[in-house]
PDB file of C-alpha atoms and ligand atoms in Angstrom:
ATOM      1  CA  MET X 100      -0.005  -0.048  -0.004  1.00  0.00           C
ATOM      2  CA  LYS X 101       1.069   3.607  -0.504  1.00  0.00           C
ATOM      3  CA  ILE X 102      -0.337   7.071   0.065  1.00  0.00           C
ATOM      4  CA  TRP X 103      -0.687   9.707  -2.581  1.00  0.00           C
ATOM      5  CA  GLY X 104      -0.336  13.342  -1.359  1.00  0.00           C
ATOM      6  CA  GLN X 105       2.183  15.801   0.046  1.00  0.00           C
ATOM      7  CA  ASP X 106       4.420  15.039   2.982  1.00  0.00           C
ATOM      8  CA  PHE X 107       3.554  18.269   4.912  1.00  0.00           C
ATOM      9  CA  ASN X 108      -0.179  17.558   4.740  1.00  0.00           C
ATOM     10  CA  PRO X 109      -1.674  16.504   8.148  1.00  0.00           C
ATOM     11  CA  ARG X 110      -4.298  14.471   6.275  1.00  0.00           C
ATOM     12  CA  VAL X 111      -1.469  12.434   4.778  1.00  0.00           C
ATOM     13  CA  LYS X 112       0.232  12.194   8.153  1.00  0.00           C
ATOM     14  CA  LYS X 113      -2.912  10.987  10.002  1.00  0.00           C
ATOM     15  CA  VAL X 114      -3.183   8.086   7.518  1.00  0.00           C
ATOM     16  CA  GLN X 115       0.479   7.248   7.953  1.00  0.00           C
ATOM     17  CA  VAL X 116       0.189   7.300  11.776  1.00  0.00           C
ATOM     18  CA  THR X 117      -2.874   4.999  11.663  1.00  0.00           C
ATOM     19  CA  ALA X 118      -1.097   2.644   9.253  1.00  0.00           C
ATOM     20  CA  LEU X 119       1.876   2.378  11.662  1.00  0.00           C
ATOM     21  CA  TYR X 120      -0.512   1.134  14.371  1.00  0.00           C
ATOM     22  CA  THR X 121      -1.620  -1.572  11.959  1.00  0.00           C
ATOM     23  CA  GLY X 122       1.982  -2.571  11.079  1.00  0.00           C
ATOM     24  CA  HIS X 123       2.208  -0.754   7.709  1.00  0.00           C
ATOM     25  CA  GLU X 124       4.746   1.913   6.766  1.00  0.00           C
ATOM     26  CA  LEU X 125       3.178   3.921   3.975  1.00  0.00           C
ATOM     27  CA  PRO X 126       5.511   5.512   1.432  1.00  0.00           C
ATOM     28  CA  ILE X 127       4.250   8.807  -0.157  1.00  0.00           C
ATOM     29  CA  THR X 128       3.799   9.295  -3.891  1.00  0.00           C
ATOM     30  CA  GLU X 129       3.618  12.970  -4.724  1.00  0.00           C
ATOM     31  CA  VAL X 130       0.587  13.908  -6.895  1.00  0.00           C
ATOM     32  CA  ASP X 131       1.950  15.361 -10.113  1.00  0.00           C
ATOM     33  CA  GLU X 132      -0.318  18.252 -11.019  1.00  0.00           C
ATOM     34  CA  SER X 133       0.653  17.970 -14.721  1.00  0.00           C
ATOM     35  CA  LYS X 134      -0.831  14.465 -14.612  1.00  0.00           C
ATOM     36  CA  ARG X 135      -4.136  15.518 -13.119  1.00  0.00           C
ATOM     37  CA  LYS X 136      -6.217  13.609 -15.745  1.00  0.00           C
ATOM     38  CA  GLU X 137      -4.468  10.388 -14.824  1.00  0.00           C
ATOM     39  CA  TYR X 138      -5.034  11.023 -11.090  1.00  0.00           C
ATOM     40  CA  LEU X 139      -8.742  11.585 -11.749  1.00  0.00           C
ATOM     41  CA  LYS X 140      -8.994   8.186 -13.366  1.00  0.00           C
ATOM     42  CA  LYS X 141      -7.718   6.635 -10.138  1.00  0.00           C
ATOM     43  CA  VAL X 142      -9.471   9.013  -7.726  1.00  0.00           C
ATOM     44  CA  PRO X 143     -12.642  10.458  -9.333  1.00  0.00           C
ATOM     45  CA  THR X 144     -13.239  13.069  -6.597  1.00  0.00           C
ATOM     46  CA  GLY X 145      -9.794  14.488  -7.259  1.00  0.00           C
ATOM     47  CA  PHE X 146      -9.098  14.783  -3.522  1.00  0.00           C
ATOM     48  CA  VAL X 147      -5.750  14.107  -1.917  1.00  0.00           C
ATOM     49  CA  PRO X 148      -4.726  12.154  -0.073  1.00  0.00           C
ATOM     50  CA  ALA X 149      -5.660   8.776  -1.505  1.00  0.00           C
ATOM     51  CA  LEU X 150      -4.594   5.325  -0.331  1.00  0.00           C
ATOM     52  CA  GLU X 151      -3.518   2.887  -3.017  1.00  0.00           C
ATOM     53  CA  THR X 152      -4.505  -0.593  -1.798  1.00  0.00           C
ATOM     54  CA  PRO X 153      -4.279  -4.019  -3.485  1.00  0.00           C
ATOM     55  CA  GLU X 154      -8.055  -3.684  -3.966  1.00  0.00           C
ATOM     56  CA  GLY X 155      -8.043  -0.212  -5.488  1.00  0.00           C
ATOM     57  CA  PHE X 156      -7.841   3.493  -4.553  1.00  0.00           C
ATOM     58  CA  LEU X 157      -9.616   5.066  -1.586  1.00  0.00           C
ATOM     59  CA  ASN X 158     -10.007   8.702  -0.720  1.00  0.00           C
ATOM     60  CA  GLN X 159     -11.595  10.633   2.197  1.00  0.00           C
ATOM     61  CA  THR X 160      -9.214  10.190   5.040  1.00  0.00           C
ATOM     62  CA  ASN X 161     -11.775   9.122   7.625  1.00  0.00           C
ATOM     63  CA  ALA X 162     -12.901   6.312   5.281  1.00  0.00           C
ATOM     64  CA  ILE X 163      -9.260   5.357   4.876  1.00  0.00           C
ATOM     65  CA  LEU X 164      -8.740   5.331   8.655  1.00  0.00           C
ATOM     66  CA  ARG X 165     -11.786   3.113   9.089  1.00  0.00           C
ATOM     67  CA  TYR X 166     -10.490   0.731   6.412  1.00  0.00           C
ATOM     68  CA  LEU X 167      -7.082   0.470   8.055  1.00  0.00           C
ATOM     69  CA  ALA X 168      -8.555   0.129  11.529  1.00  0.00           C
ATOM     70  CA  ARG X 169     -10.978  -2.688  10.486  1.00  0.00           C
ATOM     71  CA  ASN X 170      -8.124  -4.545   8.821  1.00  0.00           C
ATOM     72  CA  THR X 171      -6.262  -5.146  12.027  1.00  0.00           C
ATOM     73  CA  LYS X 172      -7.039  -7.350  14.982  1.00  0.00           C
ATOM     74  CA  SER X 173      -3.963  -6.244  16.963  1.00  0.00           C
ATOM     75  CA  THR X 174      -5.347  -2.914  18.269  1.00  0.00           C
ATOM     76  CA  LYS X 175      -8.664  -1.369  19.335  1.00  0.00           C
ATOM     77  CA  LEU X 176      -8.276   1.470  16.818  1.00  0.00           C
ATOM     78  CA  TYR X 177     -12.028   1.280  15.986  1.00  0.00           C
ATOM     79  CA  GLY X 178     -13.268   0.714  19.555  1.00  0.00           C
ATOM     80  CA  ASN X 179     -13.792  -2.476  21.543  1.00  0.00           C
ATOM     81  CA  ASN X 180     -17.445  -3.144  20.855  1.00  0.00           C
ATOM     82  CA  GLN X 181     -20.311  -1.832  18.712  1.00  0.00           C
ATOM     83  CA  PHE X 182     -21.084   1.052  21.004  1.00  0.00           C
ATOM     84  CA  GLU X 183     -17.480   2.188  21.133  1.00  0.00           C
ATOM     85  CA  GLU X 184     -17.288   1.879  17.345  1.00  0.00           C
ATOM     86  CA  ALA X 185     -20.311   4.214  17.104  1.00  0.00           C
ATOM     87  CA  LEU X 186     -18.630   6.622  19.518  1.00  0.00           C
ATOM     88  CA  VAL X 187     -15.511   6.636  17.335  1.00  0.00           C
ATOM     89  CA  ASN X 188     -17.781   7.446  14.357  1.00  0.00           C
ATOM     90  CA  GLN X 189     -19.483  10.174  16.327  1.00  0.00           C
ATOM     91  CA  TRP X 190     -16.159  11.943  16.959  1.00  0.00           C
ATOM     92  CA  LEU X 191     -14.886  11.367  13.418  1.00  0.00           C
ATOM     93  CA  ASP X 192     -18.043  12.943  11.955  1.00  0.00           C
ATOM     94  CA  TRP X 193     -17.921  15.815  14.401  1.00  0.00           C
ATOM     95  CA  CYS X 194     -14.256  16.456  13.455  1.00  0.00           C
ATOM     96  CA  LEU X 195     -15.056  16.413   9.730  1.00  0.00           C
ATOM     97  CA  THR X 196     -18.109  18.691   9.892  1.00  0.00           C
ATOM     98  CA  GLU X 197     -17.362  21.030  12.838  1.00  0.00           C
ATOM     99  CA  LEU X 198     -13.896  21.074  14.273  1.00  0.00           C
ATOM    100  CA  GLU X 199     -11.747  20.656  11.139  1.00  0.00           C
ATOM    101  CA  PRO X 200     -13.368  23.437   9.103  1.00  0.00           C
ATOM    102  CA  ALA X 201     -12.947  25.831  12.075  1.00  0.00           C
ATOM    103  CA  ALA X 202      -9.370  24.768  12.768  1.00  0.00           C
ATOM    104  CA  LEU X 203      -8.345  25.045   9.103  1.00  0.00           C
ATOM    105  CA  GLY X 204     -10.334  28.200   8.524  1.00  0.00           C
ATOM    106  CA  TYR X 205      -8.444  29.781  11.445  1.00  0.00           C
ATOM    107  CA  SER X 206      -4.986  28.447  10.615  1.00  0.00           C
ATOM    108  CA  ALA X 207      -4.873  28.421   6.829  1.00  0.00           C
ATOM    109  CA  PRO X 208      -4.374  32.199   6.228  1.00  0.00           C
ATOM    110  CA  TYR X 209      -1.484  32.329   8.744  1.00  0.00           C
ATOM    111  CA  LEU X 210       0.220  29.457   7.002  1.00  0.00           C
ATOM    112  CA  GLY X 211      -0.224  30.751   3.502  1.00  0.00           C
ATOM    113  CA  PHE X 212      -2.825  28.195   2.454  1.00  0.00           C
ATOM    114  CA  ALA X 213      -5.703  30.657   2.034  1.00  0.00           C
ATOM    115  CA  PRO X 214      -6.094  34.397   1.668  1.00  0.00           C
ATOM    116  CA  TYR X 215      -6.603  36.374   4.837  1.00  0.00           C
ATOM    117  CA  GLU X 216     -10.167  37.565   5.165  1.00  0.00           C
ATOM    118  CA  LYS X 217     -10.907  39.259   8.441  1.00  0.00           C
ATOM    119  CA  GLU X 218     -14.529  38.124   8.911  1.00  0.00           C
ATOM    120  CA  ILE X 219     -13.862  34.512   7.986  1.00  0.00           C
ATOM    121  CA  GLN X 220     -10.912  34.502  10.284  1.00  0.00           C
ATOM    122  CA  ALA X 221     -12.898  35.938  13.206  1.00  0.00           C
ATOM    123  CA  LYS X 222     -15.820  33.497  12.715  1.00  0.00           C
ATOM    124  CA  SER X 223     -13.409  30.495  12.453  1.00  0.00           C
ATOM    125  CA  GLY X 224     -11.704  31.661  15.607  1.00  0.00           C
ATOM    126  CA  GLU X 225     -14.978  31.839  17.485  1.00  0.00           C
ATOM    127  CA  ASP X 226     -16.058  28.436  16.217  1.00  0.00           C
ATOM    128  CA  LEU X 227     -12.726  26.913  17.062  1.00  0.00           C
ATOM    129  CA  ARG X 228     -12.931  28.194  20.647  1.00  0.00           C
ATOM    130  CA  LYS X 229     -16.449  26.798  20.976  1.00  0.00           C
ATOM    131  CA  PHE X 230     -15.518  23.376  19.574  1.00  0.00           C
ATOM    132  CA  LEU X 231     -12.380  23.136  21.693  1.00  0.00           C
ATOM    133  CA  ASN X 232     -14.516  23.666  24.735  1.00  0.00           C
ATOM    134  CA  VAL X 233     -16.757  20.821  23.595  1.00  0.00           C
ATOM    135  CA  LEU X 234     -13.733  18.606  23.123  1.00  0.00           C
ATOM    136  CA  ASP X 235     -12.344  19.622  26.489  1.00  0.00           C
ATOM    137  CA  GLY X 236     -15.622  18.532  28.110  1.00  0.00           C
ATOM    138  CA  GLY X 237     -15.585  15.234  26.198  1.00  0.00           C
ATOM    139  CA  LEU X 238     -12.098  14.501  27.484  1.00  0.00           C
ATOM    140  CA  LYS X 239     -12.729  15.280  31.128  1.00  0.00           C
ATOM    141  CA  GLY X 240     -11.335  12.478  33.293  1.00  0.00           C
ATOM    142  CA  LYS X 241     -10.225  10.498  30.260  1.00  0.00           C
ATOM    143  CA  THR X 242      -6.906   9.588  28.635  1.00  0.00           C
ATOM    144  CA  TYR X 243      -8.456   8.798  25.245  1.00  0.00           C
ATOM    145  CA  LEU X 244     -11.688   9.913  23.592  1.00  0.00           C
ATOM    146  CA  VAL X 245     -13.152   6.409  23.470  1.00  0.00           C
ATOM    147  CA  GLY X 246     -12.339   3.479  25.685  1.00  0.00           C
ATOM    148  CA  GLU X 247      -8.929   2.906  27.333  1.00  0.00           C
ATOM    149  CA  SER X 248      -6.686   3.000  24.326  1.00  0.00           C
ATOM    150  CA  ILE X 249      -5.937   5.113  21.275  1.00  0.00           C
ATOM    151  CA  SER X 250      -8.512   5.060  18.435  1.00  0.00           C
ATOM    152  CA  ILE X 251      -8.760   6.614  14.995  1.00  0.00           C
ATOM    153  CA  ALA X 252     -10.885   9.369  16.610  1.00  0.00           C
ATOM    154  CA  ASP X 253      -7.864  10.461  18.661  1.00  0.00           C
ATOM    155  CA  ILE X 254      -5.563  10.350  15.608  1.00  0.00           C
ATOM    156  CA  SER X 255      -7.952  12.231  13.377  1.00  0.00           C
ATOM    157  CA  ILE X 256      -8.746  14.987  15.862  1.00  0.00           C
ATOM    158  CA  ALA X 257      -5.161  15.468  17.015  1.00  0.00           C
ATOM    159  CA  SER X 258      -4.154  15.802  13.335  1.00  0.00           C
ATOM    160  CA  ALA X 259      -6.890  18.371  12.667  1.00  0.00           C
ATOM    161  CA  LEU X 260      -5.511  20.413  15.562  1.00  0.00           C
ATOM    162  CA  ASN X 261      -1.878  20.074  14.694  1.00  0.00           C
ATOM    163  CA  PHE X 262      -1.369  23.427  12.858  1.00  0.00           C
ATOM    164  CA  ALA X 263      -3.436  25.432  15.335  1.00  0.00           C
ATOM    165  CA  LEU X 264      -1.769  23.982  18.431  1.00  0.00           C
ATOM    166  CA  GLN X 265       1.706  24.253  16.920  1.00  0.00           C
ATOM    167  CA  PHE X 266       1.487  27.746  15.496  1.00  0.00           C
ATOM    168  CA  LEU X 267      -1.383  29.731  17.016  1.00  0.00           C
ATOM    169  CA  LEU X 268      -2.845  28.593  20.332  1.00  0.00           C
ATOM    170  CA  ASP X 269      -0.331  29.674  22.996  1.00  0.00           C
ATOM    171  CA  GLU X 270      -0.148  28.768  26.673  1.00  0.00           C
ATOM    172  CA  LYS X 271      -2.594  31.470  27.676  1.00  0.00           C
ATOM    173  CA  TYR X 272      -5.209  30.118  25.231  1.00  0.00           C
ATOM    174  CA  ARG X 273      -4.457  26.517  26.298  1.00  0.00           C
ATOM    175  CA  LYS X 274      -5.114  27.305  29.999  1.00  0.00           C
ATOM    176  CA  ASN X 275      -8.822  27.196  29.086  1.00  0.00           C
ATOM    177  CA  ILE X 276      -8.567  23.775  27.545  1.00  0.00           C
ATOM    178  CA  PRO X 277      -6.408  21.738  29.953  1.00  0.00           C
ATOM    179  CA  ASN X 278      -7.942  18.395  29.080  1.00  0.00           C
ATOM    180  CA  VAL X 279      -7.344  18.912  25.338  1.00  0.00           C
ATOM    181  CA  THR X 280      -3.719  19.996  25.992  1.00  0.00           C
ATOM    182  CA  LYS X 281      -2.972  16.966  28.161  1.00  0.00           C
ATOM    183  CA  TRP X 282      -4.637  14.562  25.755  1.00  0.00           C
ATOM    184  CA  TYR X 283      -2.839  16.132  22.720  1.00  0.00           C
ATOM    185  CA  GLU X 284       0.508  15.574  24.536  1.00  0.00           C
ATOM    186  CA  THR X 285      -0.376  12.001  25.256  1.00  0.00           C
ATOM    187  CA  ILE X 286      -1.299  11.270  21.620  1.00  0.00           C
ATOM    188  CA  THR X 287       1.658  13.161  20.094  1.00  0.00           C
ATOM    189  CA  ASN X 288       4.177  11.489  22.443  1.00  0.00           C
ATOM    190  CA  GLN X 289       3.353   8.041  21.162  1.00  0.00           C
ATOM    191  CA  GLU X 290       6.130   6.484  19.079  1.00  0.00           C
ATOM    192  CA  ASN X 291       3.985   6.011  15.938  1.00  0.00           C
ATOM    193  CA  TRP X 292       2.995   9.695  15.971  1.00  0.00           C
ATOM    194  CA  LYS X 293       6.586  10.845  16.502  1.00  0.00           C
ATOM    195  CA  LYS X 294       7.824   8.660  13.631  1.00  0.00           C
ATOM    196  CA  VAL X 295       5.524  10.585  11.255  1.00  0.00           C
ATOM    197  CA  TYR X 296       5.224  14.048  12.734  1.00  0.00           C
ATOM    198  CA  GLY X 297       8.546  14.275  14.609  1.00  0.00           C
ATOM    199  CA  LYS X 298       8.695  15.751  18.125  1.00  0.00           C
ATOM    200  CA  SER X 299       5.554  17.599  19.022  1.00  0.00           C
ATOM    201  CA  VAL X 300       5.819  21.340  19.674  1.00  0.00           C
ATOM    202  CA  LEU X 301       3.148  23.454  21.344  1.00  0.00           C
ATOM    203  CA  CYS X 302       2.871  27.090  20.338  1.00  0.00           C
ATOM    204  CA  ILE X 303       4.819  29.629  22.388  1.00  0.00           C
ATOM    205  CA  THR X 304       4.473  32.758  20.236  1.00  0.00           C
ATOM    206  CA  PRO X 305       1.425  32.743  17.970  1.00  0.00           C
ATOM    207  CA  LEU X 306       2.076  33.680  14.357  1.00  0.00           C
ATOM    208  CA  LYS X 307       0.860  37.212  13.737  1.00  0.00           C
ATOM    209  CA  GLU X 308       0.379  37.293   9.971  1.00  0.00           C
ATOM    210  CA  TYR X 309       1.333  35.431   6.829  1.00  0.00           C
ATOM    211  CA  THR X 310       4.704  36.623   5.672  1.00  0.00           C
ATOM    212  CA  GLY X 311       5.926  34.148   3.079  1.00  0.00           C
ATOM    213  CA  SER X 312       5.650  30.614   1.789  1.00  0.00           C
ATOM    214  CA  PHE X 313       4.379  27.849   4.047  1.00  0.00           C
ATOM    215  CA  GLU X 314       7.895  26.531   4.450  1.00  0.00           C
ATOM    216  CA  GLU X 315       9.212  29.943   5.457  1.00  0.00           C
ATOM    217  CA  VAL X 316       6.404  30.470   7.962  1.00  0.00           C
ATOM    218  CA  ALA X 317       6.966  26.989   9.435  1.00  0.00           C
ATOM    219  CA  GLN X 318      10.726  27.648   9.785  1.00  0.00           C
ATOM    220  CA  GLU X 319      10.132  31.031  11.335  1.00  0.00           C
ATOM    221  CA  ALA X 320       7.694  29.617  13.860  1.00  0.00           C
ATOM    222  CA  LYS X 321      10.104  26.881  14.793  1.00  0.00           C
ATOM    223  CA  GLY X 322      12.954  29.369  15.155  1.00  0.00           C
ATOM    224  CA  LYS X 323      10.981  31.283  17.735  1.00  0.00           C
ATOM    225  CA  LYS X 324      10.755  28.247  20.004  1.00  0.00           C
TER     226      LYS X 324
HETATM  227  N1  GSH W  27     -12.543  15.337   3.746  1.00  0.00           N
HETATM  228  C1  GSH W  27     -11.456  15.129   2.866  1.00  0.00           C
HETATM  229  C2  GSH W  27     -10.826  16.427   2.469  1.00  0.00           C
HETATM  230  C3  GSH W  27      -9.706  16.221   1.495  1.00  0.00           C
HETATM  231  C4  GSH W  27      -9.183  17.600   1.024  1.00  0.00           C
HETATM  232  O1  GSH W  27      -9.892  18.619   1.077  1.00  0.00           O
HETATM  233  N2  GSH W  27      -8.013  17.567   0.457  1.00  0.00           N
HETATM  234  C5  GSH W  27      -7.481  18.742  -0.152  1.00  0.00           C
HETATM  235  C6  GSH W  27      -6.012  18.821   0.035  1.00  0.00           C
HETATM  236  S1  GSH W  27      -5.571  18.703   1.746  1.00  0.00           S
HETATM  237  C7  GSH W  27      -7.764  18.650  -1.618  1.00  0.00           C
HETATM  238  O2  GSH W  27      -7.695  17.627  -2.202  1.00  0.00           O
HETATM  239  N3  GSH W  27      -8.176  19.774  -2.223  1.00  0.00           N
HETATM  240  C8  GSH W  27      -8.551  19.783  -3.591  1.00  0.00           C
HETATM  241  C9  GSH W  27      -7.437  19.591  -4.521  1.00  0.00           C
HETATM  242  O3  GSH W  27      -6.276  19.639  -4.086  1.00  0.00           O
HETATM  243  O4  GSH W  27      -7.739  19.354  -5.705  1.00  0.00           O
HETATM  244  C10 GSH W  27     -10.477  14.147   3.506  1.00  0.00           C
HETATM  245  O5  GSH W  27     -10.412  14.103   4.745  1.00  0.00           O
HETATM  246  O6  GSH W  27      -9.727  13.441   2.797  1.00  0.00           O
END
């Protein structure tokens, strides 16, 4: 199996982390934009990333995570029983429809992925704060979102928050979401996470504005730490 996408993309990374829990190391194939037509034959929606499996191509990262998690008996990545499986789905759907759009909407302009638009930025920031409070409540008294071990819900949500927690949400902000912060540190300190993402860094000085390419912004943010 291999993953098609870009190596800096958290959606690629969350698939790679999940695959490591199932015993697979997924090499990345860069999507060549000049060969878009060929990519569309493999992946009709055109989305990246996509997982190339012996059975065919799959896209939508949460579908990919479910596929990988169902194909292993060695972990409880998809919960320990039907109810836990439904809880995992509940968090995955919430992440896709609520948390991820807010987190990306808030982070993308700072990272050079989207133009800065004041109103969108402010609304995404408000939504993100609201959803992080929900998540903080859901994590109260718990190590993992569902059951007693890591699931694809943890991996998906920690990935969706990676940019925001690394570049924008400083200690003052995180004081209001202590359960999220503790849980994020637990997930990102696991060996499989570190193999893909490297050492986890929490934001010290939030980025103020977009000043260059994504790579430049990322370097600058790291230099400040
Ligand atoms: N819900 C999808 C979203 C995928 C997505 O939006 N991918 C972006 C890149 S990160 C994309 O393919 N954008 C359109 C494009 O590049 O043509 C998933 O989780 O896989």
